[in-house]
PDB file of C-alpha atoms in Angstrom:
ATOM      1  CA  UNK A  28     -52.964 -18.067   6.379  1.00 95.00           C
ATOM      2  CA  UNK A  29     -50.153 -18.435   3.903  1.00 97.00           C
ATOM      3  CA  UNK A  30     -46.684 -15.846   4.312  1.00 98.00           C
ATOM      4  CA  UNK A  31     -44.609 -15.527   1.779  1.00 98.00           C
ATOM      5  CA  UNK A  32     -40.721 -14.166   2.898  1.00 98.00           C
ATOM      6  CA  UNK A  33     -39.565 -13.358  -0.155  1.00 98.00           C
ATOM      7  CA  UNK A  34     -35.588 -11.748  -0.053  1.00 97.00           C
ATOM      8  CA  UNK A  35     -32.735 -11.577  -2.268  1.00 96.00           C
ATOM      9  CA  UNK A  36     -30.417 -13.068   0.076  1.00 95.00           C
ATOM     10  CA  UNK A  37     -29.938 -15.805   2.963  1.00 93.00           C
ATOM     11  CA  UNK A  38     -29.918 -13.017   5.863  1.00 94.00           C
ATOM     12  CA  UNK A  39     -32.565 -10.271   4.596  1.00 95.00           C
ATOM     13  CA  UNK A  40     -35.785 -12.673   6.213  1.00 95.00           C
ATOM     14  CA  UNK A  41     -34.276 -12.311   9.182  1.00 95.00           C
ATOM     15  CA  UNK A  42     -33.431  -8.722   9.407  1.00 95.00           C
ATOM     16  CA  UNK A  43     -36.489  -7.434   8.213  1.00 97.00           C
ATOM     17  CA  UNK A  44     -39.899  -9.626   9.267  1.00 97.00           C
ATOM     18  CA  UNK A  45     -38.102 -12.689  11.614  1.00 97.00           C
ATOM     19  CA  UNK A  46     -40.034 -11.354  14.360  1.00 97.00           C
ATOM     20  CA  UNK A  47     -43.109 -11.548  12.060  1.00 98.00           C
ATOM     21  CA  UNK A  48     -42.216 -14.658  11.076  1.00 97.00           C
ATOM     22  CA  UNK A  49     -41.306 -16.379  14.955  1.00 97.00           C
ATOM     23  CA  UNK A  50     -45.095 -15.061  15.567  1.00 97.00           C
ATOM     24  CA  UNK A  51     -47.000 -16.236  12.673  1.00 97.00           C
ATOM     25  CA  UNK A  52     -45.779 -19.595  13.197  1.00 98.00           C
ATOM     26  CA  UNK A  53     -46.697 -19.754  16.426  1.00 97.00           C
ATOM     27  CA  UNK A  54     -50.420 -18.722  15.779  1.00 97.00           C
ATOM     28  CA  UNK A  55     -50.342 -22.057  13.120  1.00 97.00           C
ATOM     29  CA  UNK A  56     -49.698 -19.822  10.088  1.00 98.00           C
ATOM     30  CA  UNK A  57     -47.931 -21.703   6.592  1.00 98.00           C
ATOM     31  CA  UNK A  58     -44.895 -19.825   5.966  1.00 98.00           C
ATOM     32  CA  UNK A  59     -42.424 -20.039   3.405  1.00 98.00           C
ATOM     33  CA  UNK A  60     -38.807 -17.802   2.991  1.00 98.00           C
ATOM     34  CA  UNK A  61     -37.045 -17.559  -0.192  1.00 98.00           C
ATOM     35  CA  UNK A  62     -33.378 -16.560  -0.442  1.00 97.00           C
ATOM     36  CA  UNK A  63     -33.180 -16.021  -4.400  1.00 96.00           C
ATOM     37  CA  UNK A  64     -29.252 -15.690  -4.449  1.00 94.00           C
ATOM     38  CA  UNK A  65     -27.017 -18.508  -2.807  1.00 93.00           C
ATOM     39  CA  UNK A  66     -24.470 -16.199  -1.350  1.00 89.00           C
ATOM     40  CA  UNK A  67     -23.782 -17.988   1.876  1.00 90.00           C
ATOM     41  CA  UNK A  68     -26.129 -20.529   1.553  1.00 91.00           C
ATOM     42  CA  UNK A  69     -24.789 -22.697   3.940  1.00 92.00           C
ATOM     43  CA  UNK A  70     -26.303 -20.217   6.539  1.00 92.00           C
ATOM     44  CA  UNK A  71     -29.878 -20.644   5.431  1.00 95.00           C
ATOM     45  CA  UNK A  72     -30.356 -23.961   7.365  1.00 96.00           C
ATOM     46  CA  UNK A  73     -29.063 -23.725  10.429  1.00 95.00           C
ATOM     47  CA  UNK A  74     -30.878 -19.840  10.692  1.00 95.00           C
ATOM     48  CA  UNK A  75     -33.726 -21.263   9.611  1.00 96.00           C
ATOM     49  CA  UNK A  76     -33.891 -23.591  12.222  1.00 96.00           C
ATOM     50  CA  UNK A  77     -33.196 -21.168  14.486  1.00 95.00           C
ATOM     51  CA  UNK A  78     -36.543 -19.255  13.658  1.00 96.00           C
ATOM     52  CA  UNK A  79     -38.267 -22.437  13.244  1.00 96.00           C
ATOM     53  CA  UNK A  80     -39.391 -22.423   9.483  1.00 97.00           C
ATOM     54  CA  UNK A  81     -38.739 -25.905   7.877  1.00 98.00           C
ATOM     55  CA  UNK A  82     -40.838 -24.798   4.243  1.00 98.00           C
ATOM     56  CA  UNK A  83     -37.474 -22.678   2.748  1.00 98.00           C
ATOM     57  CA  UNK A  84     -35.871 -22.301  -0.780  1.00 97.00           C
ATOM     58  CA  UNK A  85     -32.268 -20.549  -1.892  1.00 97.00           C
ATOM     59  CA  UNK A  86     -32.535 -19.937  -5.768  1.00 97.00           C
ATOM     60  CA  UNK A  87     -29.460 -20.102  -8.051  1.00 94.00           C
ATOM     61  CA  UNK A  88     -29.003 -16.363  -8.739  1.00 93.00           C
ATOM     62  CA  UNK A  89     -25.097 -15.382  -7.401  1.00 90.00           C
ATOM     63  CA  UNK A  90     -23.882 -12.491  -5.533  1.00 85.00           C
ATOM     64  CA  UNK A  91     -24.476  -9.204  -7.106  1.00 86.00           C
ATOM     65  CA  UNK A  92     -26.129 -10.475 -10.146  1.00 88.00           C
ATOM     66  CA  UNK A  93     -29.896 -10.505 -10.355  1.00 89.00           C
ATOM     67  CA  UNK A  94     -29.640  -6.572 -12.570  1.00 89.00           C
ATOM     68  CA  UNK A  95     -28.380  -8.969 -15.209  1.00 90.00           C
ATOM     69  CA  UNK A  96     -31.127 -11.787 -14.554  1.00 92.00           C
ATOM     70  CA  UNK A  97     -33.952  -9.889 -13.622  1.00 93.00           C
ATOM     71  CA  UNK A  98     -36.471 -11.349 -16.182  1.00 94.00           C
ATOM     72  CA  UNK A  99     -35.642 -14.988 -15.225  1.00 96.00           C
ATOM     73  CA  UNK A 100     -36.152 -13.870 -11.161  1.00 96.00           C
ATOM     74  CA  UNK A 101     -39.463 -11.932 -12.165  1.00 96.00           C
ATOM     75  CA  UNK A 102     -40.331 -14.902 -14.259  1.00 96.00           C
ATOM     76  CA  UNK A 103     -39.752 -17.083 -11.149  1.00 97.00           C
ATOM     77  CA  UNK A 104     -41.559 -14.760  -8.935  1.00 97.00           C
ATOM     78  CA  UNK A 105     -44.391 -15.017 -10.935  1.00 96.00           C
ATOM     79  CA  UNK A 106     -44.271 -19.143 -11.076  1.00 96.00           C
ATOM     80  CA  UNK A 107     -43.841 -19.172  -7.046  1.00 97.00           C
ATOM     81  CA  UNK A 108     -46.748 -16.657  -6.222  1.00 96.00           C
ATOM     82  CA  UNK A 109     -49.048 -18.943  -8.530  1.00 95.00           C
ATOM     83  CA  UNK A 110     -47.985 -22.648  -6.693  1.00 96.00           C
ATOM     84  CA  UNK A 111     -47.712 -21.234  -3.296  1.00 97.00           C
ATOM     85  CA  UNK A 112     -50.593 -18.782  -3.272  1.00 96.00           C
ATOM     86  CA  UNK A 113     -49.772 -16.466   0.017  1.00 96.00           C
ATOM     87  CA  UNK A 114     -52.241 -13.892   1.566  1.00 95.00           C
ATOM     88  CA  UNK A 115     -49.247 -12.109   2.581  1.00 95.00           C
ATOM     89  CA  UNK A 116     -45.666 -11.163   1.405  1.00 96.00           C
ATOM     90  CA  UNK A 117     -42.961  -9.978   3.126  1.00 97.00           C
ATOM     91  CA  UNK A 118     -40.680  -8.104   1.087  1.00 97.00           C
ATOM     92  CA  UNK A 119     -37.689  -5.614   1.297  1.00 96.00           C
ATOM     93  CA  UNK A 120     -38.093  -1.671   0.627  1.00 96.00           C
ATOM     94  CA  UNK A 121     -36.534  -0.748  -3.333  1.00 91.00           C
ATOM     95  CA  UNK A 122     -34.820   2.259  -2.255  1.00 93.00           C
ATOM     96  CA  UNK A 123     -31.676   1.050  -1.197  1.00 91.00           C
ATOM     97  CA  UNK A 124     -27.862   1.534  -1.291  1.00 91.00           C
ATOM     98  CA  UNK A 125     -27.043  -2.175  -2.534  1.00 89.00           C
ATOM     99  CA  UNK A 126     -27.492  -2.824  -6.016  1.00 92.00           C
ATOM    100  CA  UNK A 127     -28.826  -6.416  -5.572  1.00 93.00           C
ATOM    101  CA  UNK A 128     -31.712  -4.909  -3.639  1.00 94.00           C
ATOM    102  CA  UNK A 129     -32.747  -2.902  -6.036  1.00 94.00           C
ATOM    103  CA  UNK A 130     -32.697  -4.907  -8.685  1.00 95.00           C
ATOM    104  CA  UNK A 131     -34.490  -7.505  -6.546  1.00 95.00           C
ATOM    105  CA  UNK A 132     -37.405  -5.136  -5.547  1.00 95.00           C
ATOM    106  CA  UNK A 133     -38.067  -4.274  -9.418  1.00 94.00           C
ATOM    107  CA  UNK A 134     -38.031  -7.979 -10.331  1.00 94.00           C
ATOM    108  CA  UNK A 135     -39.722  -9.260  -7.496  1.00 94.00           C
ATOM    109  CA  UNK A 136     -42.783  -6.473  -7.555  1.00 93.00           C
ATOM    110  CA  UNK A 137     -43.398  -7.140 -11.415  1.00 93.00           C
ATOM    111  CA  UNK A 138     -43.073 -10.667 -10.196  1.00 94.00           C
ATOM    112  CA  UNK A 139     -45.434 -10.503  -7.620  1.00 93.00           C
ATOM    113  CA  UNK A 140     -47.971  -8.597  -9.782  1.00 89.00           C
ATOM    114  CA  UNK A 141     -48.054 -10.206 -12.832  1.00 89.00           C
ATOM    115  CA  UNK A 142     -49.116 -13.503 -11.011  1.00 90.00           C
ATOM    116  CA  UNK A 143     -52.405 -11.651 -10.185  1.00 83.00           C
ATOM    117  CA  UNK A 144     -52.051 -13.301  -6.761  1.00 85.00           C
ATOM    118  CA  UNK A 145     -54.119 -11.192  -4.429  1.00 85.00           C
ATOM    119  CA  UNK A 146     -51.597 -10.695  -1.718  1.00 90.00           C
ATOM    120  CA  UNK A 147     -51.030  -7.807   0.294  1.00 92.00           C
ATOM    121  CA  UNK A 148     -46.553  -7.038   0.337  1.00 94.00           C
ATOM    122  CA  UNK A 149     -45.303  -5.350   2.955  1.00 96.00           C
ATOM    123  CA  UNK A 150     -41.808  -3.993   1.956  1.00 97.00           C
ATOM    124  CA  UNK A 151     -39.532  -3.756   5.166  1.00 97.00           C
ATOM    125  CA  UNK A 152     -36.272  -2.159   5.648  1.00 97.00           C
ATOM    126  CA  UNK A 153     -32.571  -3.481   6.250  1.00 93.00           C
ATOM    127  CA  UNK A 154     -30.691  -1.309   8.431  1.00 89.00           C
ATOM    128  CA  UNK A 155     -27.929   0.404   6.688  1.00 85.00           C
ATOM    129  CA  UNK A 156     -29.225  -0.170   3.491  1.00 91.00           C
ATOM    130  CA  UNK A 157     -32.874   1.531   3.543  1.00 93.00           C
ATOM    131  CA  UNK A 158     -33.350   4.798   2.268  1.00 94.00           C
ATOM    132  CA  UNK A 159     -36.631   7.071   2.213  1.00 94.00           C
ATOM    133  CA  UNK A 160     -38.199   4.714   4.507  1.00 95.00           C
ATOM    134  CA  UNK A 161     -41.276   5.744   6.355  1.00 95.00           C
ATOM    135  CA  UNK A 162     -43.710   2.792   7.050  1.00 96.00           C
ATOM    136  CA  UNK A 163     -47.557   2.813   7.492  1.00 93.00           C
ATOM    137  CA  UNK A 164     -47.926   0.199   9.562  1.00 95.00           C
ATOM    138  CA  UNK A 165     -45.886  -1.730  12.219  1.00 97.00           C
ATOM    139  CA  UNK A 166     -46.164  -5.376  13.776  1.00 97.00           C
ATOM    140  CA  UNK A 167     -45.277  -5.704  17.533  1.00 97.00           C
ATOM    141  CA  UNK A 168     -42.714  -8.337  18.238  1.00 97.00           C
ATOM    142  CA  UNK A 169     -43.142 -10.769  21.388  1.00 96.00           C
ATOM    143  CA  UNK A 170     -40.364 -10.990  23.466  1.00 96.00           C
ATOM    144  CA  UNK A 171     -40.178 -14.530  22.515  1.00 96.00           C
ATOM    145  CA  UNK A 172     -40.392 -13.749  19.035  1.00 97.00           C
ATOM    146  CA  UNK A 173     -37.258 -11.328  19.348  1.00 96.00           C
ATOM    147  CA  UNK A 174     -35.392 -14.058  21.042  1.00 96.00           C
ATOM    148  CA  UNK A 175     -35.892 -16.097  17.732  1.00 97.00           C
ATOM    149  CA  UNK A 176     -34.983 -13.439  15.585  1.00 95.00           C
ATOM    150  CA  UNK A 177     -31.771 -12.970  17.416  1.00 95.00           C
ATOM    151  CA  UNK A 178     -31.247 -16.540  17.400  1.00 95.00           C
ATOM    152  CA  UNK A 179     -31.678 -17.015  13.853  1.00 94.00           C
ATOM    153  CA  UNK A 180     -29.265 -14.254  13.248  1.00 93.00           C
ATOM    154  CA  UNK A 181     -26.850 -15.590  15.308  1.00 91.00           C
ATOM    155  CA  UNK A 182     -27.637 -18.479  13.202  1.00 90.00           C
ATOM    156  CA  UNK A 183     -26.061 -17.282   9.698  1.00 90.00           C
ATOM    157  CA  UNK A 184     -23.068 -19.801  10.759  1.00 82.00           C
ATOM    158  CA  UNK A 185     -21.496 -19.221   7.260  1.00 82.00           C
ATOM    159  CA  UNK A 186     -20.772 -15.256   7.986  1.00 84.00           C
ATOM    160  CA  UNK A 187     -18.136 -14.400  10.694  1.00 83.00           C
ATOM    161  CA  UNK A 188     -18.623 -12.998  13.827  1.00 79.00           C
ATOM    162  CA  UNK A 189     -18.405  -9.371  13.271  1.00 79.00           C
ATOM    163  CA  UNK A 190     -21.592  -9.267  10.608  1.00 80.00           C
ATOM    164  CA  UNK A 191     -23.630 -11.453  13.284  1.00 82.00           C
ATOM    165  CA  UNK A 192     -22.854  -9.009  15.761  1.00 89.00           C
ATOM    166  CA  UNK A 193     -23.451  -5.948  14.275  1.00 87.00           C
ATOM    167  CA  UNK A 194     -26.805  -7.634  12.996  1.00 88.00           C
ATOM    168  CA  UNK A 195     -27.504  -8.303  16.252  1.00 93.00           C
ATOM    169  CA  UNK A 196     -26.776  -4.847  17.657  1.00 94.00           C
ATOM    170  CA  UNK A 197     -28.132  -3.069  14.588  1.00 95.00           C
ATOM    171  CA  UNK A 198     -31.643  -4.970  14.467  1.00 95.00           C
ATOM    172  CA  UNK A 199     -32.125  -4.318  17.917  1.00 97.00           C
ATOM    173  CA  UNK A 200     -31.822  -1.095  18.093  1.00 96.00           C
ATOM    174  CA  UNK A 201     -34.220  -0.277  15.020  1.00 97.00           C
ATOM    175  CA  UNK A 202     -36.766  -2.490  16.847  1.00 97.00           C
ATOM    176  CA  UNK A 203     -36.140  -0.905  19.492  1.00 98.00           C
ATOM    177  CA  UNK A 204     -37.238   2.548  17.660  1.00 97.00           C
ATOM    178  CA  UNK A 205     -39.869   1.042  15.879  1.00 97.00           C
ATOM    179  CA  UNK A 206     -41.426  -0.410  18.825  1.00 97.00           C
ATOM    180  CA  UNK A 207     -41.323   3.721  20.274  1.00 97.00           C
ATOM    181  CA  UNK A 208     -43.040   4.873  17.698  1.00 97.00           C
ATOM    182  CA  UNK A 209     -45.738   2.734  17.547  1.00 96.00           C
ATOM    183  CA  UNK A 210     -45.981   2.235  21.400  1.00 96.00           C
ATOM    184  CA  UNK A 211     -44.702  -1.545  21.695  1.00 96.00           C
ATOM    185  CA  UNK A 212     -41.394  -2.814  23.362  1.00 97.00           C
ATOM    186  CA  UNK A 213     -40.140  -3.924  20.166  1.00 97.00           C
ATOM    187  CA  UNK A 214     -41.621  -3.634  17.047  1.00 98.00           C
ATOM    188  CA  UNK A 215     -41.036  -4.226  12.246  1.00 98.00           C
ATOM    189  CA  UNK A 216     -42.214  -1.446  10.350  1.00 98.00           C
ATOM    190  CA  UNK A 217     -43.021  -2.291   6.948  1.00 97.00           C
ATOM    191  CA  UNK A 218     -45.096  -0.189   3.686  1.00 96.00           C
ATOM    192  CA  UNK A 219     -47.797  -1.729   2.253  1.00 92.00           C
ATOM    193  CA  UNK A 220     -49.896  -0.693  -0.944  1.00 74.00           C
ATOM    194  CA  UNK A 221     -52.984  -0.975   0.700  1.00 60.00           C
ATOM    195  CA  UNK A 222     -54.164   2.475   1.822  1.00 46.00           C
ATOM    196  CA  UNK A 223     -54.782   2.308   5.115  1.00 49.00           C
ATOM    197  CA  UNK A 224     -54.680   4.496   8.969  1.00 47.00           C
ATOM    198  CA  UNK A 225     -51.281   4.101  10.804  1.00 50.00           C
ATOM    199  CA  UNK A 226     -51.472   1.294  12.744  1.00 54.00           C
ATOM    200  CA  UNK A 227     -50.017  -1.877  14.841  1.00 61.00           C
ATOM    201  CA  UNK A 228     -51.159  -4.784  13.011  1.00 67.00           C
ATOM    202  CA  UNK A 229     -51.090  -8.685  14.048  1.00 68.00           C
ATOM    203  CA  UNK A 230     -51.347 -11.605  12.258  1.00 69.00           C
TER     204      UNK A 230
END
């Protein structure tokens, strides 16, 4: 199976799916993350690393700019569903208190949908940031896996300590509560678009 990480910048993979992601790559999965601004890209490497995904891009698009580019990053959206061709994307949730988010999750749907790519997108949240979040369905997250994702937090070398702590502390605790409501130790909610039963899905 081909996943698709698709995020406006170098630490939103990691908050919202890197548990997802530590555990589809160790069941053999393809998967590929995609900062599309290069705020702090110097942290993408060493964070990806940490997770263990070598198959990573950071796009061009700077800090608090993609509402001004956002028919060049659907355009690109579009281009990147059609060469890669993923069964699965992981995305962020639109309703959101940072403006880059929002105008990511407008480009980046038309994007997505225009390519005619059948892929089913799971929008996940970002602590802080999400609003009018309430997911239908919820991956559990191995122990092991939640190592990684803490790891490849840790990992965003370019940030200072505080944000890697609080990221830390923050993801954690909302994994924590997702993993409580859907009966797991830890657990990443995400919406999809595909109607379906509340459930605990696994790759």
């Amino acid at each position: 199976m081909k996943i698709l990480g698709l995020f406006p910048h170098v630490d939103d993979n990691q908050q919202v799916c890197g548990g997802v992601i530590a555990q589809a790559l160790a069941a053999g999965h393809s998967v590929k993350c995609v900062s599309t601004s290069n705020f702090h890209e110097p942290s993408m490497a060493p964070s990806m690393a940490a997770l263990g995904v070598t198959d990573y891009e950071v796009w061009d698009f700077a800090w608090n700019e993609l509402h001004a580019r956002e028919d060049e990053l659907r355009e690109r959206v579009t281009a990147l569903l059609k060469a890669y061709q993923p069964e699965r994307v992981f995305t962020l949730w639109g309703h959101d208190t940072l403006a880059d988010h929002v105008a990511f999750n407008r480009a980046a749907l038309a994007g997505i949908l225009v390519s005619e790519q059948r892929a089913v997108i799971y929008q996940g949240e970002i602590p802080s940031c999400t609003k009018g979040f309430v997911p239908n369905v919820y991956y559990a997250v191995s122990p092991i896996a939640y190592d990684l994702k803490m790891a490849s937090l840790n990992g965003l070398t370019d940030f200072d300590d505080g944000p890697r702590q609080w990221w830390t502390s923050t993801c954690t605790a909302v994994m924590r509560a997702r993993g409580l409501e859907s009966g797991t130790q830890y657990a990443e909610a995400f919406v999809t678009y595909a109607p379906r039963a509340l459930g605990v899905e696994s790759l």
